[in-house]
């Protein structure tokens, strides 16, 4: 059942940064998985500053359904791709203008995070009314209550 107040879930999760062609050893890191009921279709991966090119925390947001689909079979187009990597790991490939990164997570940790997000807002129960209203307000200004002609 959806909640009426916005709720944010955050789950620190161990991951491995995989380099292309084994150019450098894989590096372990902790990535924060984040889900906010105020943006019910998206999840975020928050990378610590020490593992980014800019030296600042970086957040990648993408469809929750993409992560869910990628746990079972390769999924994604564009900047984010997700696929099973063996029986116990899931790879997330992130494309940016300055390059790409492949990060592997334990599949069980991702499943646990998704279960928690679906307990908060079930698939199909995402109410986008407020989000659409905010977006329209950003484009067109506040609603003056007038009729559209």
Short mmCIF file of N, CA and C in Angstrom, two decimals:
data_model
loop_
_atom_site.label_atom_id
_atom_site.label_comp_id
_atom_site.label_asym_id
_atom_site.label_seq_id
_atom_site.Cartn_x
_atom_site.Cartn_y
_atom_site.Cartn_z
N UNK A 1 0.84 -1.17 0.00
CA UNK A 1 0.00 0.00 0.00
C UNK A 1 0.89 1.24 0.00
N UNK A 2 0.68 2.19 -0.92
CA UNK A 2 1.52 3.38 -0.98
C UNK A 2 1.35 4.23 0.28
N UNK A 3 2.42 4.89 0.66
CA UNK A 3 2.37 5.78 1.80
C UNK A 3 1.96 7.17 1.35
N UNK A 4 1.48 8.00 2.27
CA UNK A 4 1.09 9.36 1.92
C UNK A 4 2.25 10.34 2.10
N UNK A 5 3.17 10.07 3.00
CA UNK A 5 4.34 10.92 3.18
C UNK A 5 5.51 10.33 2.40
N UNK A 6 6.34 11.18 1.82
CA UNK A 6 7.50 10.65 1.09
C UNK A 6 8.44 9.90 2.03
N UNK A 7 8.91 8.77 1.57
CA UNK A 7 9.84 7.94 2.32
C UNK A 7 11.01 7.62 1.41
N UNK A 8 12.21 7.67 1.96
CA UNK A 8 13.40 7.32 1.19
C UNK A 8 14.08 6.13 1.85
N UNK A 9 14.34 5.10 1.05
CA UNK A 9 15.10 3.93 1.51
C UNK A 9 16.54 4.10 1.05
N UNK A 10 17.47 3.75 1.91
CA UNK A 10 18.87 3.75 1.50
C UNK A 10 19.53 2.50 2.06
N UNK A 11 20.28 1.82 1.21
CA UNK A 11 20.94 0.58 1.60
C UNK A 11 22.38 0.62 1.11
N UNK A 12 23.35 0.77 2.02
CA UNK A 12 24.75 0.67 1.61
C UNK A 12 25.03 -0.76 1.15
N UNK A 13 25.70 -0.90 0.03
CA UNK A 13 25.92 -2.21 -0.56
C UNK A 13 27.34 -2.33 -1.09
N UNK A 14 27.99 -3.42 -0.77
CA UNK A 14 29.35 -3.66 -1.30
C UNK A 14 29.25 -3.98 -2.78
N UNK A 15 30.24 -3.51 -3.53
CA UNK A 15 30.29 -3.72 -4.97
C UNK A 15 31.75 -3.81 -5.39
N UNK A 16 31.94 -4.19 -6.66
CA UNK A 16 33.29 -4.23 -7.25
C UNK A 16 33.29 -3.39 -8.51
N UNK A 17 34.24 -2.48 -8.61
CA UNK A 17 34.45 -1.71 -9.83
C UNK A 17 35.36 -2.54 -10.72
N UNK A 18 34.85 -2.91 -11.90
CA UNK A 18 35.57 -3.77 -12.83
C UNK A 18 36.20 -2.89 -13.90
N UNK A 19 37.46 -3.13 -14.21
CA UNK A 19 38.13 -2.33 -15.23
C UNK A 19 38.15 -3.07 -16.55
N UNK A 20 38.20 -2.33 -17.65
CA UNK A 20 38.22 -2.92 -18.99
C UNK A 20 39.52 -3.67 -19.21
N UNK A 21 39.40 -4.87 -19.72
CA UNK A 21 40.58 -5.66 -20.08
C UNK A 21 41.53 -5.89 -18.93
N UNK A 22 41.02 -5.88 -17.70
CA UNK A 22 41.86 -6.06 -16.52
C UNK A 22 43.02 -5.08 -16.48
N UNK A 23 42.77 -3.83 -16.92
CA UNK A 23 43.80 -2.79 -16.95
C UNK A 23 44.32 -2.48 -15.55
N UNK A 24 43.50 -2.67 -14.57
CA UNK A 24 43.88 -2.44 -13.17
C UNK A 24 43.12 -3.46 -12.34
N UNK A 25 43.58 -3.70 -11.12
CA UNK A 25 42.85 -4.65 -10.28
C UNK A 25 41.44 -4.13 -9.98
N UNK A 26 40.52 -5.06 -9.83
CA UNK A 26 39.17 -4.68 -9.42
C UNK A 26 39.25 -4.03 -8.06
N UNK A 27 38.37 -3.04 -7.84
CA UNK A 27 38.38 -2.31 -6.58
C UNK A 27 37.04 -2.48 -5.88
N UNK A 28 37.09 -2.81 -4.61
CA UNK A 28 35.88 -2.89 -3.82
C UNK A 28 35.46 -1.51 -3.35
N UNK A 29 34.16 -1.30 -3.28
CA UNK A 29 33.63 -0.03 -2.80
C UNK A 29 32.25 -0.26 -2.22
N UNK A 30 31.76 0.73 -1.50
CA UNK A 30 30.40 0.69 -1.00
C UNK A 30 29.58 1.72 -1.75
N UNK A 31 28.51 1.25 -2.37
CA UNK A 31 27.59 2.11 -3.13
C UNK A 31 26.28 2.17 -2.35
N UNK A 32 25.70 3.35 -2.25
CA UNK A 32 24.39 3.47 -1.60
C UNK A 32 23.31 3.26 -2.65
N UNK A 33 22.43 2.30 -2.39
CA UNK A 33 21.23 2.11 -3.22
C UNK A 33 20.16 2.97 -2.59
N UNK A 34 19.46 3.76 -3.41
CA UNK A 34 18.46 4.68 -2.86
C UNK A 34 17.16 4.60 -3.65
N UNK A 35 16.04 4.62 -2.93
CA UNK A 35 14.71 4.64 -3.53
C UNK A 35 13.87 5.65 -2.76
N UNK A 36 13.21 6.55 -3.48
CA UNK A 36 12.36 7.55 -2.84
C UNK A 36 10.93 7.38 -3.35
N UNK A 37 9.99 7.29 -2.43
CA UNK A 37 8.58 7.14 -2.82
C UNK A 37 8.09 8.37 -3.58
N UNK A 38 8.77 9.50 -3.45
CA UNK A 38 8.39 10.70 -4.18
C UNK A 38 8.76 10.62 -5.66
N UNK A 39 9.63 9.69 -6.03
CA UNK A 39 10.00 9.43 -7.42
C UNK A 39 9.90 7.92 -7.63
N UNK A 40 8.68 7.39 -7.66
CA UNK A 40 8.46 5.95 -7.51
C UNK A 40 8.95 5.07 -8.64
N UNK A 41 9.27 5.61 -9.78
CA UNK A 41 9.70 4.79 -10.90
C UNK A 41 11.22 4.63 -10.97
N UNK A 42 11.96 5.37 -10.15
CA UNK A 42 13.42 5.39 -10.25
C UNK A 42 14.10 4.84 -9.01
N UNK A 43 15.31 4.36 -9.23
CA UNK A 43 16.22 4.04 -8.14
C UNK A 43 17.52 4.80 -8.43
N UNK A 44 18.34 4.95 -7.42
CA UNK A 44 19.61 5.65 -7.60
C UNK A 44 20.76 4.83 -7.03
N UNK A 45 21.90 4.95 -7.68
CA UNK A 45 23.16 4.42 -7.17
C UNK A 45 24.01 5.63 -6.82
N UNK A 46 24.47 5.70 -5.58
CA UNK A 46 25.26 6.84 -5.13
C UNK A 46 26.69 6.36 -4.88
N UNK A 47 27.62 6.89 -5.68
CA UNK A 47 29.02 6.49 -5.61
C UNK A 47 29.81 7.48 -4.76
N UNK A 48 30.68 6.99 -3.87
CA UNK A 48 31.47 7.88 -3.03
C UNK A 48 32.50 8.65 -3.86
N UNK A 49 32.86 9.83 -3.37
CA UNK A 49 33.77 10.73 -4.07
C UNK A 49 35.10 10.07 -4.44
N UNK A 50 35.60 9.20 -3.60
CA UNK A 50 36.91 8.58 -3.84
C UNK A 50 36.94 7.72 -5.11
N UNK A 51 35.77 7.36 -5.64
CA UNK A 51 35.72 6.48 -6.81
C UNK A 51 35.19 7.17 -8.05
N UNK A 52 35.18 8.49 -8.05
CA UNK A 52 34.67 9.22 -9.21
C UNK A 52 35.77 10.07 -9.83
N UNK A 53 35.63 10.39 -11.11
CA UNK A 53 36.62 11.21 -11.80
C UNK A 53 36.64 12.65 -11.29
N UNK A 54 35.50 13.12 -10.79
CA UNK A 54 35.40 14.51 -10.34
C UNK A 54 35.82 14.69 -8.88
N UNK A 55 35.95 13.61 -8.14
CA UNK A 55 36.29 13.72 -6.73
C UNK A 55 35.12 14.16 -5.87
N UNK A 56 33.92 14.07 -6.42
CA UNK A 56 32.70 14.39 -5.66
C UNK A 56 31.75 13.21 -5.77
N UNK A 57 30.83 13.11 -4.81
CA UNK A 57 29.82 12.05 -4.85
C UNK A 57 29.03 12.16 -6.15
N UNK A 58 28.77 11.02 -6.78
CA UNK A 58 28.03 10.98 -8.05
C UNK A 58 26.83 10.05 -7.89
N UNK A 59 25.68 10.53 -8.37
CA UNK A 59 24.44 9.74 -8.31
C UNK A 59 23.96 9.42 -9.71
N UNK A 60 23.68 8.16 -9.94
CA UNK A 60 23.08 7.69 -11.19
C UNK A 60 21.65 7.26 -10.87
N UNK A 61 20.68 7.81 -11.57
CA UNK A 61 19.29 7.42 -11.39
C UNK A 61 18.79 6.76 -12.67
N UNK A 62 18.01 5.70 -12.52
CA UNK A 62 17.43 5.01 -13.67
C UNK A 62 16.21 4.23 -13.21
N UNK A 63 15.51 3.66 -14.16
CA UNK A 63 14.23 3.00 -13.88
C UNK A 63 14.40 1.81 -12.94
N UNK A 64 13.53 1.75 -11.94
CA UNK A 64 13.52 0.62 -11.02
C UNK A 64 13.26 -0.67 -11.78
N UNK A 65 12.40 -0.61 -12.80
CA UNK A 65 12.09 -1.80 -13.59
C UNK A 65 13.31 -2.30 -14.36
N UNK A 66 14.22 -1.41 -14.74
CA UNK A 66 15.44 -1.82 -15.43
C UNK A 66 16.30 -2.69 -14.52
N UNK A 67 16.45 -2.27 -13.27
CA UNK A 67 17.21 -3.09 -12.33
C UNK A 67 16.53 -4.43 -12.11
N UNK A 68 15.21 -4.42 -11.95
CA UNK A 68 14.46 -5.65 -11.75
C UNK A 68 14.62 -6.59 -12.95
N UNK A 69 14.45 -6.07 -14.15
CA UNK A 69 14.59 -6.89 -15.36
C UNK A 69 16.01 -7.43 -15.52
N UNK A 70 17.01 -6.59 -15.21
CA UNK A 70 18.40 -6.98 -15.37
C UNK A 70 18.88 -8.05 -14.42
N UNK A 71 18.13 -8.32 -13.37
CA UNK A 71 18.50 -9.42 -12.47
C UNK A 71 18.28 -10.78 -13.13
N UNK A 72 17.40 -10.83 -14.13
CA UNK A 72 17.06 -12.10 -14.78
C UNK A 72 17.67 -12.26 -16.18
N UNK A 73 17.85 -11.15 -16.89
CA UNK A 73 18.35 -11.21 -18.27
C UNK A 73 18.94 -9.85 -18.62
N UNK A 74 19.81 -9.78 -19.62
CA UNK A 74 20.36 -8.48 -20.01
C UNK A 74 19.23 -7.49 -20.33
N UNK A 75 19.39 -6.26 -19.81
CA UNK A 75 18.36 -5.23 -19.99
C UNK A 75 19.05 -3.88 -20.11
N UNK A 76 18.37 -2.96 -20.78
CA UNK A 76 18.85 -1.59 -20.84
C UNK A 76 19.24 -1.14 -22.23
N UNK A 77 19.05 0.14 -22.44
CA UNK A 77 19.51 0.81 -23.65
C UNK A 77 20.05 2.15 -23.20
N UNK A 78 20.85 2.76 -24.02
CA UNK A 78 21.35 4.08 -23.66
C UNK A 78 22.46 4.01 -22.63
N UNK A 79 22.35 4.82 -21.59
CA UNK A 79 23.43 5.01 -20.63
C UNK A 79 23.57 3.92 -19.57
N UNK A 80 22.53 3.12 -19.35
CA UNK A 80 22.57 2.12 -18.27
C UNK A 80 22.15 0.75 -18.81
N UNK A 81 22.99 -0.24 -18.51
CA UNK A 81 22.71 -1.63 -18.88
C UNK A 81 22.91 -2.48 -17.63
N UNK A 82 22.07 -3.50 -17.48
CA UNK A 82 22.14 -4.39 -16.30
C UNK A 82 22.01 -5.82 -16.80
N UNK A 83 22.83 -6.74 -16.24
CA UNK A 83 22.72 -8.14 -16.63
C UNK A 83 23.26 -9.04 -15.52
N UNK A 84 22.77 -10.30 -15.50
CA UNK A 84 23.32 -11.27 -14.55
C UNK A 84 24.78 -11.55 -14.91
N UNK A 85 25.63 -11.65 -13.91
CA UNK A 85 27.05 -11.95 -14.13
C UNK A 85 27.37 -13.16 -13.28
N UNK A 86 27.06 -14.31 -13.83
CA UNK A 86 27.19 -15.54 -13.06
C UNK A 86 25.95 -15.76 -12.22
N UNK A 87 26.03 -16.70 -11.28
CA UNK A 87 24.85 -17.05 -10.49
C UNK A 87 24.59 -16.10 -9.33
N UNK A 88 25.63 -15.44 -8.83
CA UNK A 88 25.47 -14.67 -7.60
C UNK A 88 25.73 -13.18 -7.76
N UNK A 89 26.06 -12.73 -8.97
CA UNK A 89 26.40 -11.33 -9.16
C UNK A 89 25.58 -10.72 -10.29
N UNK A 90 25.42 -9.40 -10.22
CA UNK A 90 24.73 -8.64 -11.26
C UNK A 90 25.62 -7.47 -11.64
N UNK A 91 25.80 -7.28 -12.95
CA UNK A 91 26.63 -6.18 -13.44
C UNK A 91 25.76 -5.01 -13.85
N UNK A 92 26.23 -3.80 -13.54
CA UNK A 92 25.58 -2.57 -13.96
C UNK A 92 26.64 -1.78 -14.74
N UNK A 93 26.35 -1.51 -15.99
CA UNK A 93 27.26 -0.75 -16.85
C UNK A 93 26.71 0.66 -17.03
N UNK A 94 27.54 1.65 -16.72
CA UNK A 94 27.13 3.05 -16.77
C UNK A 94 27.97 3.79 -17.80
N UNK A 95 27.30 4.41 -18.77
CA UNK A 95 27.99 5.16 -19.83
C UNK A 95 27.89 6.65 -19.55
N UNK A 96 29.02 7.34 -19.57
CA UNK A 96 29.07 8.79 -19.37
C UNK A 96 29.93 9.39 -20.48
N UNK A 97 29.84 10.69 -20.69
CA UNK A 97 30.66 11.31 -21.73
C UNK A 97 32.15 11.05 -21.58
N UNK A 98 32.63 10.89 -20.35
CA UNK A 98 34.07 10.69 -20.13
C UNK A 98 34.46 9.23 -20.04
N UNK A 99 33.55 8.30 -20.34
CA UNK A 99 33.90 6.89 -20.31
C UNK A 99 32.77 6.05 -19.77
N UNK A 100 33.12 4.83 -19.39
CA UNK A 100 32.11 3.93 -18.83
C UNK A 100 32.68 3.21 -17.63
N UNK A 101 31.77 2.72 -16.81
CA UNK A 101 32.15 1.95 -15.63
C UNK A 101 31.25 0.72 -15.55
N UNK A 102 31.83 -0.38 -15.15
CA UNK A 102 31.06 -1.59 -14.87
C UNK A 102 31.24 -1.89 -13.39
N UNK A 103 30.12 -2.01 -12.71
CA UNK A 103 30.12 -2.27 -11.28
C UNK A 103 29.33 -3.55 -11.04
N UNK A 104 29.91 -4.48 -10.31
CA UNK A 104 29.23 -5.73 -9.99
C UNK A 104 28.76 -5.72 -8.54
N UNK A 105 27.51 -6.15 -8.36
CA UNK A 105 26.88 -6.23 -7.04
C UNK A 105 26.50 -7.67 -6.76
N UNK A 106 26.39 -8.00 -5.51
CA UNK A 106 25.80 -9.28 -5.13
C UNK A 106 24.31 -9.24 -5.48
N UNK A 107 23.85 -10.22 -6.23
CA UNK A 107 22.45 -10.24 -6.67
C UNK A 107 21.50 -10.26 -5.48
N UNK A 108 21.85 -10.97 -4.42
CA UNK A 108 20.95 -11.05 -3.27
C UNK A 108 20.75 -9.67 -2.63
N UNK A 109 21.78 -8.84 -2.59
CA UNK A 109 21.64 -7.49 -2.02
C UNK A 109 20.70 -6.64 -2.88
N UNK A 110 20.81 -6.77 -4.21
CA UNK A 110 19.92 -6.01 -5.10
C UNK A 110 18.48 -6.50 -4.97
N UNK A 111 18.29 -7.79 -4.87
CA UNK A 111 16.93 -8.33 -4.69
C UNK A 111 16.31 -7.84 -3.38
N UNK A 112 17.09 -7.85 -2.32
CA UNK A 112 16.61 -7.38 -1.02
C UNK A 112 16.19 -5.91 -1.11
N UNK A 113 17.00 -5.09 -1.76
CA UNK A 113 16.67 -3.68 -1.93
C UNK A 113 15.39 -3.50 -2.74
N UNK A 114 15.26 -4.23 -3.83
CA UNK A 114 14.03 -4.13 -4.65
C UNK A 114 12.81 -4.58 -3.86
N UNK A 115 12.91 -5.65 -3.09
CA UNK A 115 11.79 -6.10 -2.26
C UNK A 115 11.35 -5.00 -1.31
N UNK A 116 12.31 -4.33 -0.70
CA UNK A 116 11.98 -3.22 0.21
C UNK A 116 11.29 -2.08 -0.54
N UNK A 117 11.76 -1.78 -1.76
CA UNK A 117 11.14 -0.69 -2.52
C UNK A 117 9.73 -1.06 -2.94
N UNK A 118 9.51 -2.32 -3.34
CA UNK A 118 8.16 -2.75 -3.74
C UNK A 118 7.22 -2.85 -2.53
N UNK A 119 7.76 -3.08 -1.34
CA UNK A 119 6.93 -3.06 -0.14
C UNK A 119 6.45 -1.64 0.15
N UNK A 120 7.26 -0.68 -0.23
CA UNK A 120 6.90 0.73 -0.03
C UNK A 120 5.91 1.21 -1.09
N UNK A 121 6.23 0.93 -2.37
CA UNK A 121 5.35 1.28 -3.49
C UNK A 121 5.37 0.09 -4.45
N UNK A 122 4.27 -0.62 -4.51
CA UNK A 122 4.19 -1.81 -5.36
C UNK A 122 4.23 -1.42 -6.84
N UNK A 123 4.76 -2.33 -7.65
CA UNK A 123 4.75 -2.11 -9.10
C UNK A 123 3.32 -1.92 -9.56
N UNK A 124 3.08 -0.90 -10.34
CA UNK A 124 1.74 -0.59 -10.81
C UNK A 124 0.98 0.38 -9.92
N UNK A 125 1.48 0.59 -8.70
CA UNK A 125 0.83 1.52 -7.78
C UNK A 125 1.50 2.89 -7.75
N UNK A 126 2.45 3.11 -8.64
CA UNK A 126 3.15 4.39 -8.67
C UNK A 126 2.17 5.48 -9.12
N UNK A 127 1.87 6.40 -8.23
CA UNK A 127 0.98 7.52 -8.55
C UNK A 127 1.85 8.69 -8.97
N UNK A 128 1.75 9.05 -10.23
CA UNK A 128 2.61 10.09 -10.77
C UNK A 128 1.94 11.45 -10.82
N UNK A 129 0.75 11.57 -10.26
CA UNK A 129 0.01 12.82 -10.33
C UNK A 129 0.83 13.99 -9.81
N UNK A 130 1.39 13.88 -8.61
CA UNK A 130 2.16 14.98 -8.04
C UNK A 130 3.42 15.27 -8.85
N UNK A 131 4.06 14.22 -9.34
CA UNK A 131 5.27 14.42 -10.13
C UNK A 131 4.94 15.14 -11.43
N UNK A 132 3.85 14.78 -12.09
CA UNK A 132 3.44 15.45 -13.32
C UNK A 132 3.09 16.91 -13.01
N UNK A 133 2.40 17.14 -11.93
CA UNK A 133 2.02 18.50 -11.54
C UNK A 133 3.27 19.36 -11.31
N UNK A 134 4.27 18.83 -10.61
CA UNK A 134 5.50 19.58 -10.37
C UNK A 134 6.24 19.88 -11.67
N UNK A 135 6.27 18.91 -12.57
CA UNK A 135 6.95 19.12 -13.85
C UNK A 135 6.25 20.18 -14.68
N UNK A 136 4.92 20.11 -14.74
CA UNK A 136 4.17 21.12 -15.49
C UNK A 136 4.35 22.50 -14.87
N UNK A 137 4.39 22.57 -13.54
CA UNK A 137 4.59 23.85 -12.87
C UNK A 137 5.97 24.41 -13.20
N UNK A 138 6.97 23.55 -13.28
CA UNK A 138 8.32 24.01 -13.62
C UNK A 138 8.36 24.58 -15.04
N UNK A 139 7.61 23.98 -15.95
CA UNK A 139 7.59 24.45 -17.34
C UNK A 139 6.70 25.67 -17.54
N UNK A 140 5.52 25.67 -16.93
CA UNK A 140 4.52 26.67 -17.24
C UNK A 140 4.21 27.65 -16.12
N UNK A 141 4.77 27.46 -14.95
CA UNK A 141 4.47 28.33 -13.82
C UNK A 141 3.32 27.77 -13.00
N UNK A 142 3.00 28.44 -11.90
CA UNK A 142 1.94 27.93 -11.01
C UNK A 142 0.58 27.95 -11.69
N UNK A 143 -0.24 26.99 -11.25
CA UNK A 143 -1.62 26.91 -11.75
C UNK A 143 -2.42 28.03 -11.11
N UNK A 144 -3.03 28.89 -11.96
CA UNK A 144 -3.79 30.01 -11.41
C UNK A 144 -5.26 29.65 -11.19
N UNK A 145 -5.60 28.39 -11.42
CA UNK A 145 -6.97 27.94 -11.21
C UNK A 145 -7.90 28.30 -12.34
N UNK A 146 -7.38 28.93 -13.37
CA UNK A 146 -8.21 29.33 -14.50
C UNK A 146 -8.52 28.15 -15.41
N UNK A 147 -9.56 28.30 -16.16
CA UNK A 147 -9.97 27.25 -17.11
C UNK A 147 -9.11 27.35 -18.36
N UNK A 148 -8.86 26.21 -18.94
CA UNK A 148 -8.13 26.16 -20.20
C UNK A 148 -9.13 26.30 -21.31
N UNK A 149 -8.87 27.18 -22.26
CA UNK A 149 -9.79 27.37 -23.39
C UNK A 149 -9.16 26.92 -24.67
#
